[in-house]
Amino acid sequence: MYVYADHAATTPVHEAARKAMLHCLEEDYGNPSSLHSVGQRAREILDEARADVAACLNAEPSEITFTGGGSEADNQALLTGAVLGARKGKKHLITTAFEHHAVLHTMKALEKQGFTVTYLDVHADGVVRLEDVAAALTEDTALVSVMMVNNEIGTIQPIGEIAKLCQDKGVLFHTDAVQAVGHIPVDVKALGVDMLSLAAHKFHGPKGVGALYCRKGIRPEILIQGGAQERGRRGGTENMPGIVGMAAALKEAVLGLPAHMEKVTALRETLIAGLSKIPHSRLNGHRELRCPGTVNFCFEGIEGESLLLWLDAKGVAASSGSACTSGSLDPSHVLLALGLPHEIAHGSLRLSLGADNTEEEVEHILKVVPEVVAYLRGMSPVWEALETGKQKHLI
Ligand SMILES: *Cc1c(COP(=O)(O)O)cnc(C)c1O
């Protein structure tokens, strides 16, 4: 048995998305900017996809800009907030220390351009506190960006409350909702956010396509100069197969959301209960405020990379955190932001389930993980030092 438990990294493409994409590749292959009927048909398909994506988020079609993925949407949102702020002489930005690198690295780039950025600490439970955001706001603050669901530990942030606070203070608010859309309810109007990013491949759509929601009245800054596509907000012929695939996947995800959430949450609970029995282990992030599928554990005396390789060999695809940072030996910036010591942050395991996972698959994970942890601890000098009392247990 081989179990794919890395849905936070990417998801398999839904059949409805695949069919919609194939149709675009094989039949309606037109360029939506062409004036002839082939082009006009493509234009209709594009408009329909935009209306579908908007409806799934309770937005207006004109508030949706299609992008080349979640990272691009994040880049565009932060640039938009920064430029709009700078026009009013505001050059302070606020985010958290545990954002995705698409946000963190864009913030670093904006710092080089003269903006000041506050990186809020996250509490040990992986949840940002409203009062910390409130305390960081100044007269000079242009934009606050806080992710809706953290990609490594799965905790849900109080986005509606933060958006309300920002609105009251006249500060723009963006949320990276890449791990939320298609997994928990996301209603841009109910949340009151100004900007929101999403990526198709995190909800069973294709890779390389995403969207940025920008509330009416906020014009997104241009990242890609070119033609008049996306009403002049993003040049380049539209990625038609990607866009229709995203719209189809999102419709499926939103339609099946209650059932999906119930099923995946039940699987996750079984997983947490089973993994918690491993001695000197720790569930990272708030026990309840978490998205259905993602769990993140630390096992003392274990090195994350070897754990992953052994799990892969035993039939479990997992991650040590974000796909972008694995491959380096640095501990996860997310776990460090929660205040975990380096020794522990190194031994983390992220398992992220999807609606396609089964109870049998979770049982397989629960059989394999304790075996591999015990095996690796048996070979670990660190574990020996802990067990012989030469070093103190931290978990
Ligand atoms: C995956 C992810 C991104 C990046 O999306 P891409 O489409 O891969 O560029 C951004 N933010 C979060 C929280 C993510 O999980």
GROMACS .gro file of C-alpha atoms and ligand atoms in nm, residues 8-9 68-72 74 100 102 147 149 151 176 178-179 199 201-202 208-209, ligand 1:
model
   36
    8ALA     CA    1  -0.083   2.049   0.165
    9ALA     CA    2   0.202   2.027  -0.089
   68GLY     CA    3   0.007   3.206  -1.234
   69GLY     CA    4  -0.052   3.048  -0.892
   70GLY     CA    5  -0.065   3.127  -0.523
   71SER     CA    6   0.282   3.282  -0.504
   72GLU     CA    7   0.202   3.528  -0.779
   74ASP     CA    8   0.057   3.687  -0.287
  100HIS     CA    9   0.451   3.117   0.336
  102ALA     CA   10   0.574   3.386  -0.110
  147MET     CA   11  -0.257   3.377   0.628
  149VAL     CA   12  -0.459   2.851   0.735
  151ASN     CA   13   0.050   2.535   0.545
  176ASP     CA   14  -0.314   3.416   0.190
  178VAL     CA   15  -0.421   2.911  -0.034
  179GLN     CA   16  -0.460   2.636   0.230
  199ALA     CA   17  -0.406   2.844  -0.577
  201HIS     CA   18  -0.341   2.289  -0.711
  202LYS     CA   19  -0.419   2.293  -0.338
  208GLY     CA   20   0.058   2.712  -1.212
  209VAL     CA   21  -0.279   2.886  -1.183
  396LIG     C1   22   0.121   2.646  -0.176
  396LIG     C2   23   0.109   2.775  -0.106
  396LIG     C3   24   0.144   2.895  -0.169
  396LIG     C4   25   0.204   2.900  -0.306
  396LIG     O1   26   0.116   2.862  -0.408
  396LIG     P1   27   0.177   2.818  -0.550
  396LIG     O2   28   0.056   2.801  -0.636
  396LIG     O3   29   0.248   2.689  -0.526
  396LIG     O4   30   0.265   2.927  -0.596
  396LIG     C5   31   0.127   3.013  -0.100
  396LIG     N1   32   0.078   3.012   0.025
  396LIG     C6   33   0.044   2.900   0.089
  396LIG     C7   34  -0.012   2.907   0.225
  396LIG     C8   35   0.058   2.777   0.026
  396LIG     O5   36   0.026   2.666   0.090
   0.00000   0.00000   0.00000
